[in-house]
Each structure stands twice: as C-alpha cells, then as structure tokens.
C-alpha cells in the first residue's frame, strides 16, 4: 500500500456518500439486513455458500456493542427464516473487546446461543495482533461448549503455527486461514509474500493432519493452485475444506472453483458502516483507487 494510494483514498473519503457508493457497490450488499439477505439469496442460487458480516469494529461504548448484538440476533433469525446456506462472521472489537473481555464473552455467548437455536455456525474474525490472545481465549471458551463455532488465523503472523496446534488441542477445528490484513511489525509478522504463502499452506496442512476443516480465504491464484495440489495429493472430498472470498473480489476465480466442484463461501459485508469498509478495500487495490479518483474528477 503506497503513500500515494493512501492519500488518494483519504481524499476519496471527502467525497459525498452517494458518489462513493457507486464504486463501493460491488463490495457491499447494502446498508440494511434485508439487502444482505437478498445478496445471500442470489449467491446461494448461483451455488455459493455465504457468511454474513455486519460492518463495524472498534466499538467505543457499551450501547454500540449492545446494538451490534441486537443486529446479530436479528441476522440469525433472518438467515434461519430465509432457509439459506449461510453462517455468520463477527468481530470481537465490535462487541466491545477493548472495553471489557468478560462483557464481550457474555455478548458473543448470546449471539452464539441464538445461532445454536437456529442451527447456524458462527465464526469469529481475527483482528490486529493486540487482540489475538483474547480472541483465541474467547474462542476456546465457546468451543468447550459447542462445535458450531470457528475462528480465523493469519498466515503473516509468525506465532500462527504454534497457535494452530493449540487451537486444534481445544477440539476439532473449523478455521478460516487468511493472510492477514492489519499493519503489523516485522518482528512479529512475515513481510515476504512467498513466506506468507508458505505459512498459509503449512497452516492448512496442520489443520488437515489434525482432522480439522480449513476454510481457505484468499484470492491469490498461485496460493489457490498450491492448495488445490495439496487437496489432490491428500485425495480430499469437497466436504473436507472450503474456499472463501470477499464479495466483489475474485469473481472469475470463484466461478472456476465452483465449476470444478469445490465449495466456495462468499463473505458478505452489509450495514451502515459501509463507507469506512469500502475505503479500506480501495486502499488494498491501488488500480481501483486510481480509477475511482479519475472518474470522480471527470467533468459530467
Ligand atoms: C473471506 C475472507 C475473510 C477474511 N477475514 C479476515 C480476517 O478475519 N482477518 C484478517 O486479518 N483478514 C481477513 N481477510 C483478508 C485477508 O487476510 C487478506 O488481507 C486479503 O484476502 C488479501 O489477500 P489475498 O490472499 O486475497 O491475496 P492478495 O495477493 O493480497 O490478493 C490477490 C488478488 O486479489 C485482489 N484483492 C485481494 N483482496 C482484495 C480486496 N479486499 N479488495 C480488492 N481486491 C482485492 C488483489 O488486488 C489481488 O489481485 C479475509 C479475506 C477473505 C477472502
């Protein structure tokens, strides 16, 4: 992510929401739960699984954290009533992790309870490294109560191979493996792209060796090819792993995977906090950021 891209995207943030929305649209289902459910239904129809994420993180008040819980309870009911193939993903800082661990555990426990009632799987996203220990502790507490909870892990963190072993010890593991999206110090995180890929594959191998279920969250075609080679070598059946991609990213790749008989789950973000999320997406894709900026500046 270059300084220029950062600067461009910061400038984009000053444009009116309506204009930004034109470009954010592919990445976000919409501002409301009903928009999220519509997107999920369309993806299911095309053969994809889904995971629904209410946008928002770093909640600064108990009131906002409680609102997020209420949204997730409504989401669990909404998914169940629509009868679709989806689960839920959530961020612990949205539930107040940086305010109180115990209250976050209680809040996420309520959401997990609602998911259990509706027969839904709940995944805990992984955030920046200041939250890693607390995220895995909270996961292990919920995992000791039920197997319908999973977590995510980042291949760029040097600690992750040790963590995955510990997480497997807590009971059969359903884990999303991703590269990692936060800025971390080179002391704790790999910065070399190839090294991150190798760690991703090592994490995948470890989970499979321990009888777990890896959800491979990447749009990196080289990494996907290497994962597919391992899947073939191990003669896995498609119910033993899945691929995951973000809404609006890697559409051709996901279609190729589905056609070849693999499971693909699309991460569907929705909610009123769409602008901050979209600006982050633009920062990750400099070509898109330049394109948007050029179009916004073009005379009508
Ligand atoms: C389903 C899913 C869930 C995730 N959950 C988490 C999580 O819980 N915690 C966490 O730290 N990270 C999470 N991530 C993000 C992940 O860690 C990476 O930062 C991100 O996926 C980019 O890595 P990549 O493997 O796709 O490879 P890259 O080499 O970065 O990307 C491959 C190609 O995809 C394009 N691309 C990738 N991501 C985007 C994007 N966001 N917008 C536009 N184009 C993009 C790139 O331009 C490139 O062409 C998740 C990713 C996915 C797919």
Coordinates of N, CA, C and O in Angstrom, one line a residue, residues 22-118:
X22 N -21.4 4.5 -5.5 CA -21.3 3.9 -6.9 C -20.2 3.0 -7.1 O -20.3 2.0 -7.8
X23 N -19.1 3.2 -6.4 CA -17.9 2.4 -6.6 C -17.8 1.3 -5.5 O -17.1 0.3 -5.7
X24 N -18.5 1.6 -4.4 CA -18.4 0.6 -3.2 C -19.4 -0.6 -3.5 O -19.2 -1.7 -2.9
X25 N -20.4 -0.3 -4.3 CA -21.5 -1.3 -4.5 C -21.1 -2.7 -4.7 O -21.6 -3.6 -4.1
X26 N -20.0 -3.0 -5.5 CA -19.7 -4.4 -5.7 C -19.2 -5.1 -4.5 O -19.3 -6.4 -4.4
X27 N -18.7 -4.4 -3.5 CA -18.1 -5.0 -2.3 C -19.0 -5.1 -1.1 O -18.7 -5.7 -0.1
X28 N -20.2 -4.4 -1.2 CA -21.1 -4.3 0.0 C -22.5 -4.7 -0.5 O -22.9 -4.3 -1.5
X29 N -23.2 -5.5 0.3 CA -24.5 -5.9 -0.1 C -25.5 -4.7 0.0 O -26.4 -4.6 -0.8
X30 N -25.2 -3.8 1.0 CA -26.1 -2.7 1.2 C -26.1 -2.3 2.6 O -25.5 -2.9 3.4
X31 N -26.8 -1.2 2.9 CA -26.8 -0.7 4.3 C -27.7 -1.5 5.3 O -27.5 -1.4 6.5
X32 N -28.6 -2.3 4.8 CA -29.6 -3.0 5.7 C -29.5 -4.5 5.7 O -28.9 -5.1 4.8
X33 N -30.1 -5.1 6.7 CA -30.1 -6.6 6.8 C -30.9 -7.2 5.6 O -30.4 -8.2 5.0
X34 N -31.9 -6.5 5.2 CA -32.7 -7.1 4.0 C -31.8 -7.1 2.8 O -31.8 -8.0 2.0
X35 N -31.0 -6.0 2.6 CA -30.1 -6.0 1.4 C -29.1 -7.2 1.5 O -28.8 -7.9 0.5
X36 N -28.6 -7.4 2.8 CA -27.6 -8.5 3.0 C -28.3 -9.9 2.6 O -27.7 -10.7 2.0
X37 N -29.5 -10.0 3.1 CA -30.2 -11.3 2.8 C -30.5 -11.5 1.3 O -30.4 -12.6 0.8
X38 N -30.8 -10.4 0.6 CA -31.0 -10.5 -0.8 C -29.8 -11.0 -1.5 O -29.8 -11.9 -2.4
X39 N -28.7 -10.4 -1.2 CA -27.4 -10.7 -1.8 C -27.1 -12.2 -1.5 O -26.6 -12.9 -2.4
X40 N -27.3 -12.6 -0.3 CA -27.1 -14.0 0.1 C -27.9 -15.0 -0.7 O -27.4 -16.0 -1.2
X41 N -29.2 -14.6 -0.9 CA -30.1 -15.5 -1.7 C -29.6 -15.6 -3.1 O -29.6 -16.7 -3.7
X42 N -29.1 -14.5 -3.7 CA -28.7 -14.5 -5.1 C -27.4 -15.4 -5.2 O -27.3 -16.2 -6.1
X43 N -26.5 -15.3 -4.2 CA -25.3 -16.1 -4.2 C -25.6 -17.6 -4.0 O -25.1 -18.5 -4.7
X44 N -26.5 -17.9 -3.1 CA -26.9 -19.3 -2.9 C -27.5 -19.9 -4.2 O -27.2 -21.0 -4.6
X45 N -28.3 -19.1 -4.9 CA -28.9 -19.5 -6.1 C -27.8 -19.9 -7.2 O -28.0 -20.8 -8.0
X46 N -26.7 -19.1 -7.1 CA -25.6 -19.4 -8.1 C -24.7 -20.5 -7.6 O -23.7 -20.8 -8.2
X47 N -25.0 -21.1 -6.5 CA -24.2 -22.3 -6.0 C -23.2 -21.9 -4.9 O -22.5 -22.8 -4.5
X48 N -23.2 -20.7 -4.4 CA -22.2 -20.3 -3.4 C -22.8 -20.4 -2.0 O -24.0 -20.2 -1.8
X49 N -22.0 -20.7 -1.0 CA -22.3 -20.6 0.4 C -22.1 -19.1 0.8 O -21.4 -18.4 0.0
X50 N -22.5 -18.7 1.9 CA -22.3 -17.3 2.3 C -22.0 -17.2 3.8 O -22.3 -18.1 4.6
X51 N -21.3 -16.2 4.2 CA -21.1 -15.8 5.6 C -21.4 -14.3 5.7 O -21.0 -13.5 4.9
X52 N -22.3 -14.0 6.6 CA -22.8 -12.6 6.7 C -22.1 -11.8 7.8 O -21.9 -12.4 8.9
X53 N -21.6 -10.6 7.5 CA -20.9 -9.8 8.4 C -21.5 -8.4 8.5 O -21.6 -7.7 7.5
X54 N -21.9 -8.1 9.8 CA -22.4 -6.7 10.0 C -21.2 -5.8 10.1 O -20.3 -6.0 11.0
X55 N -21.1 -4.8 9.2 CA -19.9 -4.0 9.2 C -19.8 -3.2 10.5 O -20.8 -2.7 11.1
X56 N -18.5 -3.0 11.0 CA -18.3 -2.3 12.2 C -17.2 -2.9 13.0 O -17.1 -4.2 13.0
X57 N -16.4 -2.1 13.7 CA -15.3 -2.7 14.5 C -14.9 -1.5 15.5 O -15.4 -0.4 15.4
X58 N -14.1 -1.9 16.5 CA -13.6 -0.9 17.5 C -14.8 -0.1 18.1 O -14.7 1.1 18.1
X59 N -15.7 -0.8 18.6 CA -16.9 -0.2 19.3 C -16.4 0.6 20.5 O -15.6 0.0 21.3
X60 N -16.8 1.8 20.7 CA -16.3 2.6 21.8 C -17.3 2.7 23.0 O -16.9 3.3 24.0
X61 N -18.5 2.2 22.9 CA -19.4 2.3 24.0 C -20.2 1.0 24.2 O -20.4 0.2 23.2
X62 N -20.6 0.7 25.4 CA -21.4 -0.5 25.6 C -22.7 -0.4 24.8 O -23.2 -1.5 24.4
X63 N -23.3 0.8 24.7 CA -24.5 0.9 23.9 C -24.3 0.5 22.5 O -25.2 -0.3 22.0
X64 N -23.2 0.9 21.9 CA -23.0 0.4 20.5 C -22.8 -1.1 20.4 O -23.2 -1.7 19.5
X65 N -22.1 -1.6 21.4 CA -21.8 -3.1 21.4 C -23.2 -3.8 21.5 O -23.4 -4.8 20.9
X66 N -24.1 -3.3 22.4 CA -25.4 -3.9 22.6 C -26.2 -3.8 21.3 O -26.9 -4.8 20.9
X67 N -26.1 -2.7 20.6 CA -26.8 -2.6 19.3 C -26.3 -3.6 18.3 O -27.0 -4.2 17.6
X68 N -24.9 -3.8 18.3 CA -24.4 -4.8 17.4 C -24.9 -6.2 17.7 O -25.2 -7.0 16.8
X69 N -25.0 -6.5 19.0 CA -25.6 -7.8 19.4 C -27.0 -7.9 18.9 O -27.4 -9.0 18.3
X70 N -27.8 -6.9 19.1 CA -29.2 -6.9 18.6 C -29.3 -7.2 17.1 O -30.1 -8.0 16.6
X71 N -28.4 -6.5 16.4 CA -28.3 -6.8 14.9 C -28.0 -8.2 14.6 O -28.6 -8.8 13.7
X72 N -27.1 -8.8 15.3 CA -26.7 -10.2 15.1 C -27.8 -11.2 15.4 O -28.0 -12.2 14.8
X73 N -28.6 -10.8 16.5 CA -29.7 -11.7 16.9 C -30.7 -11.7 15.7 O -31.3 -12.7 15.3
X74 N -31.0 -10.5 15.2 CA -31.9 -10.3 14.1 C -31.4 -11.1 12.8 O -32.1 -11.7 12.1
X75 N -30.1 -11.0 12.6 CA -29.4 -11.6 11.5 C -29.6 -13.2 11.6 O -30.0 -13.8 10.6
X76 N -29.4 -13.7 12.8 CA -29.6 -15.2 12.9 C -31.0 -15.6 12.6 O -31.2 -16.6 11.9
X77 N -32.0 -14.8 13.1 CA -33.4 -15.1 12.8 C -33.6 -15.0 11.2 O -34.3 -15.8 10.6
X78 N -33.1 -13.9 10.7 CA -33.3 -13.6 9.2 C -32.7 -14.8 8.4 O -33.4 -15.2 7.4
X79 N -31.5 -15.2 8.7 CA -30.9 -16.3 7.9 C -31.8 -17.6 8.0 O -32.1 -18.2 7.1
X80 N -32.2 -17.9 9.3 CA -33.0 -19.1 9.5 C -34.3 -19.0 8.8 O -34.7 -20.0 8.1
X81 N -35.0 -17.9 8.8 CA -36.3 -17.7 8.2 C -36.1 -17.8 6.7 O -37.0 -18.3 6.0
X82 N -35.0 -17.3 6.1 CA -34.8 -17.4 4.7 C -34.4 -18.8 4.2 O -34.4 -19.1 3.0
X83 N -34.1 -19.6 5.2 CA -33.7 -21.0 4.8 C -32.5 -21.1 4.0 O -32.3 -22.1 3.2
X84 N -31.6 -20.1 4.1 CA -30.4 -20.1 3.1 C -29.2 -20.8 3.7 O -29.1 -21.1 4.9
X85 N -28.2 -21.0 2.8 CA -27.0 -21.7 3.2 C -26.0 -20.6 3.6 O -25.2 -20.1 2.8
X86 N -26.1 -20.2 4.9 CA -25.2 -19.1 5.3 C -24.8 -19.3 6.8 O -25.5 -20.0 7.5
X87 N -23.7 -18.7 7.2 CA -23.4 -18.6 8.6 C -23.1 -17.2 8.9 O -23.2 -16.3 8.1
X88 N -22.6 -16.9 10.1 CA -22.4 -15.5 10.5 C -20.9 -15.4 10.9 O -20.3 -16.3 11.4
X89 N -20.3 -14.2 10.6 CA -19.0 -13.8 11.0 C -19.0 -12.6 11.8 O -19.8 -11.7 11.5
X90 N -18.3 -12.5 12.9 CA -18.3 -11.3 13.7 C -16.9 -10.9 14.2 O -16.0 -11.8 14.3
X91 N -16.8 -9.6 14.6 CA -15.5 -9.1 15.1 C -15.7 -8.8 16.6 O -16.7 -8.2 17.0
X92 N -14.7 -9.3 17.4 CA -14.9 -9.1 18.8 C -14.8 -7.6 19.2 O -15.4 -7.2 20.2
X93 N -14.0 -6.8 18.5 CA -13.9 -5.4 18.9 C -15.3 -4.7 18.7 O -15.6 -3.7 19.3
X94 N -16.1 -5.2 17.8 CA -17.4 -4.7 17.6 C -18.3 -5.0 18.8 O -19.2 -4.2 19.0
X95 N -18.0 -6.0 19.5 CA -18.8 -6.5 20.6 C -18.2 -5.9 21.9 O -18.6 -6.2 23.0
X96 N -17.2 -5.0 21.8 CA -16.7 -4.3 23.0 C -15.4 -4.9 23.6 O -15.1 -4.7 24.7
X97 N -14.6 -5.7 22.8 CA -13.4 -6.4 23.3 C -12.5 -5.4 24.0 O -11.9 -5.7 25.0
X98 N -12.4 -4.2 23.4 CA -11.4 -3.2 24.0 C -12.0 -2.4 25.2 O -11.4 -1.6 25.8
X99 N -13.3 -2.8 25.5 CA -13.9 -2.2 26.7 C -13.8 -3.2 27.9 O -13.4 -2.9 29.0
X100 N -14.3 -4.4 27.6 CA -14.3 -5.5 28.7 C -14.3 -6.9 28.0 O -15.2 -7.2 27.2
X101 N -13.4 -7.7 28.4 CA -13.3 -9.1 27.9 C -14.6 -9.8 28.4 O -15.2 -10.5 27.6
X102 N -14.9 -9.7 29.7 CA -16.0 -10.5 30.2 C -17.3 -10.2 29.6 O -18.1 -11.1 29.2
X103 N -17.6 -8.9 29.4 CA -18.8 -8.5 28.8 C -18.9 -8.9 27.3 O -19.9 -9.3 26.8
X104 N -17.7 -8.9 26.6 CA -17.7 -9.4 25.3 C -18.0 -10.8 25.2 O -18.8 -11.3 24.3
X105 N -17.4 -11.6 26.1 CA -17.7 -13.0 26.2 C -19.2 -13.3 26.3 O -19.8 -14.1 25.7
X106 N -19.8 -12.5 27.3 CA -21.2 -12.7 27.5 C -22.0 -12.3 26.3 O -23.0 -13.0 25.9
X107 N -21.6 -11.2 25.6 CA -22.4 -10.8 24.4 C -22.3 -11.8 23.3 O -23.3 -12.2 22.6
X108 N -21.0 -12.3 23.0 CA -20.8 -13.2 21.9 C -21.5 -14.5 22.3 O -22.0 -15.2 21.4
X109 N -21.5 -14.8 23.6 CA -22.2 -16.1 24.1 C -23.7 -16.0 23.7 O -24.3 -17.0 23.3
X110 N -24.3 -14.8 23.8 CA -25.7 -14.6 23.5 C -25.9 -14.9 22.0 O -26.9 -15.5 21.6
X111 N -25.0 -14.3 21.2 CA -25.2 -14.5 19.7 C -25.0 -16.0 19.4 O -25.7 -16.6 18.6
X112 N -24.0 -16.6 20.0 CA -23.7 -18.0 19.8 C -24.9 -18.8 20.1 O -25.3 -19.8 19.4
X113 N -25.6 -18.5 21.3 CA -26.8 -19.2 21.7 C -27.9 -19.1 20.6 O -28.5 -20.1 20.3
X114 N -28.0 -17.9 20.1 CA -29.1 -17.7 19.1 C -28.7 -18.5 17.8 O -29.6 -19.1 17.2
X115 N -27.5 -18.5 17.5 CA -27.0 -19.3 16.3 C -27.3 -20.8 16.5 O -27.8 -21.5 15.6
X116 N -27.0 -21.2 17.8 CA -27.2 -22.6 18.1 C -28.7 -23.0 17.9 O -29.1 -24.0 17.3
X117 N -29.6 -22.1 18.5 CA -31.0 -22.3 18.4 C -31.5 -22.4 16.9 O -32.4 -23.2 16.6
X118 N -30.8 -21.7 16.0 CA -31.2 -21.7 14.6 C -30.3 -22.6 13.8 O -30.4 -22.6 12.6

